[in-house]
Amino acid sequence: METLKNLEIGKSAVISKVGGTGALRQHFLDMGMIPGVKVTMMKHAPMGDPLEIRVFNYELTLRKDEAAKIEIGYKEKLSDSNADFSDSTAEKETSTASNDLLTSHPGLGEDGKYHEKETETPLPDSTILTYALVGNQNCGKTTLFNQLTGSNQHVGNFPGVTIDRKDGVIIGHPKTLVTDLPGIYSMSPFTSEEIVSRNFVLKEKPKAILNILDASAIERSLYLTMQLLELDIPMVIALNMMDELTGNGGSININEMENLLGVPVVPISALKNEGVDELVQHAIHIAHFQEKPVPQDFCSKDEAGGAVHRAIHAVIHLIQDHAERAEIPIRFAASKIIEGDKIILNMLDLDFNEIEMLEHIVVQMEKESGLDRSAAIAKMRYSFINKICGKTVKKPHESKEHLRSEKIDKILTGKWTAIPAFILIMTTVFLLTFNVLGAFLQGLLENGIDFVTNLAA
Ligand code: GDP
Ligand code: MG
């Protein structure tokens, strides 16, 4: 059995099995390490641990013993496209799927009352439009929050945890309140950030979600988006870092992306304050008119996708009344309990028979799709993302910044140069502290004390 740990630098392979348990395993899956996905070993740290791998066009750092839990194989044909499911069903479908996605989804359950486009009655003008600002870490949330609110900020804590909570009013729109939530990659209930963000959205029921994406790591950003869309809360997507993407020759077909996702998408650069006005207009509109996402069928039409699709529908029927009572969005509840989310399962308060039925549905899905419950759901999401990106994203060439950082890394983390570089830097810091700066400060202090002593005398 070969694992990711032993993959040679520069070589690629296809993930065949994801080991590990609980939070760690879910995290692997959430980050795109799913059976069938291509991974490339980029480099090792100077002491051999951790490892940097590339998956879905972004780099991920793993400990060696974590990488040992990921089994890999080599399929004969590895395509070079961005994000590869080796069976490449996503690509094959591209030509036909576009029309399917635009028509309303005919499957059972989804044309029921939960997914009818509700007649839009605007909220009364006196309503405070509350927004949750949700996105990955480092995607520019705080930068955008500052642009939106200026100095109208209130800083506090989320109850029970030492995670900063910032609320602010959008400049020029006194009846709004935006909350900057902790950066997360998934709506799984494992890290305290994930729990805080998810509880905020589920329990405090903001009027709308501002989902901010990093356009330069679009696949990973969209993974969270997929889960937010299931919440059936009005939402607008801010596609951030567009300056970097376009600056390096990339582009995104915004209209097509809006069609495929069923929510407004606004390209912005939070740093340069570009597109933020348009974002605010959309945000106010969707919240005021309570425009919910147009429901999409995320499942691919291949065998595994079909199995997941059927399971989701079966579970939706099974838990419909419970989800309503517990006030949890039904599609979110269904995919989460299929994933194996115990918290949502408890909140639904299912009957013994219903739980048994749920488990039967899941086992059948696992059998038909050949994937376990968590992997099947993660793969469904990434397949859909793959399809969207294949149609809308023109990848940038490697950025100047990235090339520069690679060059610097070559020396700073190189096998033979890293330790000398480290010693050199530390020696410089040491000398500066104790000789140059230290001596200067010491002199200053002595003079000061002398001065005060004389004065006192
Ligand atoms: P957060 O972790 O999501 O709150 O992200 P921050 O707001 O702290 O931003 C992370 C980094 O991305 C900072 O260095 C920002 O200056 C940078 N950044 C944010 N928005 C943009 C943008 O639109 N373009 C570029 N090039 N950089 C950005
Ligand atoms: Mg931040």
Short mmCIF file of N, CA and C and ligand atoms in Angstrom, two decimals, residues 136-144 240-244 268-272, ligand 1:
data_model
loop_
_atom_site.label_atom_id
_atom_site.label_comp_id
_atom_site.label_asym_id
_atom_site.label_seq_id
_atom_site.Cartn_x
_atom_site.Cartn_y
_atom_site.Cartn_z
N ASN A 136 -13.41 31.79 3.86
CA ASN A 136 -12.20 31.08 4.31
C ASN A 136 -11.29 32.02 5.07
N GLN A 137 -10.32 31.46 5.75
CA GLN A 137 -9.31 32.30 6.36
C GLN A 137 -8.49 32.99 5.27
N ASN A 138 -8.12 34.23 5.54
CA ASN A 138 -7.25 34.97 4.63
C ASN A 138 -7.85 35.27 3.27
N CYS A 139 -9.17 35.24 3.16
CA CYS A 139 -9.74 35.54 1.85
C CYS A 139 -10.04 37.03 1.74
N GLY A 140 -9.78 37.79 2.81
CA GLY A 140 -9.97 39.23 2.76
C GLY A 140 -11.21 39.70 3.51
N LYS A 141 -11.71 38.89 4.41
CA LYS A 141 -12.94 39.24 5.15
C LYS A 141 -12.78 40.54 5.93
N THR A 142 -11.70 40.61 6.71
CA THR A 142 -11.52 41.79 7.55
C THR A 142 -11.30 43.03 6.69
N THR A 143 -10.55 42.88 5.59
CA THR A 143 -10.34 44.01 4.68
C THR A 143 -11.67 44.50 4.14
N LEU A 144 -12.53 43.57 3.71
CA LEU A 144 -13.84 43.96 3.20
C LEU A 144 -14.69 44.57 4.30
N ASN A 240 -13.51 38.00 -4.25
CA ASN A 240 -12.43 38.92 -3.88
C ASN A 240 -11.11 38.56 -4.55
N MET A 241 -10.13 39.43 -4.43
CA MET A 241 -8.78 39.23 -4.99
C MET A 241 -8.82 39.22 -6.52
N MET A 242 -9.83 39.85 -7.08
CA MET A 242 -9.92 39.85 -8.54
C MET A 242 -8.75 40.60 -9.17
N ASP A 243 -8.21 41.58 -8.45
CA ASP A 243 -7.05 42.31 -8.98
C ASP A 243 -5.89 41.35 -9.24
N GLU A 244 -5.68 40.43 -8.31
CA GLU A 244 -4.57 39.48 -8.48
C GLU A 244 -4.84 38.54 -9.64
N ILE A 268 -14.86 41.74 -6.83
CA ILE A 268 -14.38 42.90 -6.08
C ILE A 268 -12.87 42.80 -5.81
N SER A 269 -12.30 43.91 -5.42
CA SER A 269 -11.01 43.89 -4.78
C SER A 269 -11.16 44.68 -3.49
N ALA A 270 -11.21 43.98 -2.40
CA ALA A 270 -11.43 44.64 -1.11
C ALA A 270 -10.27 45.59 -0.82
N LEU A 271 -9.08 45.15 -1.22
CA LEU A 271 -7.88 45.94 -0.94
C LEU A 271 -7.92 47.29 -1.66
N LYS A 272 -8.36 47.26 -2.91
CA LYS A 272 -8.38 48.49 -3.71
C LYS A 272 -9.74 49.17 -3.68
P1 GDP B 1 -9.27 37.52 6.59
O1 GDP B 1 -8.39 36.54 7.25
O2 GDP B 1 -10.28 36.86 5.74
O3 GDP B 1 -9.88 38.53 7.54
O4 GDP B 1 -8.36 38.32 5.53
P2 GDP B 1 -7.69 39.75 5.63
O5 GDP B 1 -8.71 40.82 5.41
O6 GDP B 1 -6.89 39.83 6.86
O7 GDP B 1 -6.78 39.72 4.33
C1 GDP B 1 -5.76 38.79 4.16
C2 GDP B 1 -4.72 39.35 3.21
O8 GDP B 1 -5.22 39.50 1.90
C3 GDP B 1 -4.23 40.74 3.63
O9 GDP B 1 -2.84 40.79 3.44
C4 GDP B 1 -4.95 41.67 2.66
O10 GDP B 1 -4.21 42.85 2.44
C5 GDP B 1 -5.03 40.82 1.42
N1 GDP B 1 -6.18 41.19 0.59
C6 GDP B 1 -7.45 41.38 0.99
N2 GDP B 1 -8.23 41.71 -0.04
C7 GDP B 1 -7.46 41.74 -1.15
C8 GDP B 1 -7.70 42.03 -2.54
O11 GDP B 1 -8.80 42.32 -2.98
N3 GDP B 1 -6.62 41.95 -3.36
C9 GDP B 1 -5.38 41.61 -2.91
N4 GDP B 1 -4.39 41.56 -3.80
N5 GDP B 1 -5.11 41.34 -1.62
C10 GDP B 1 -6.13 41.40 -0.74
#
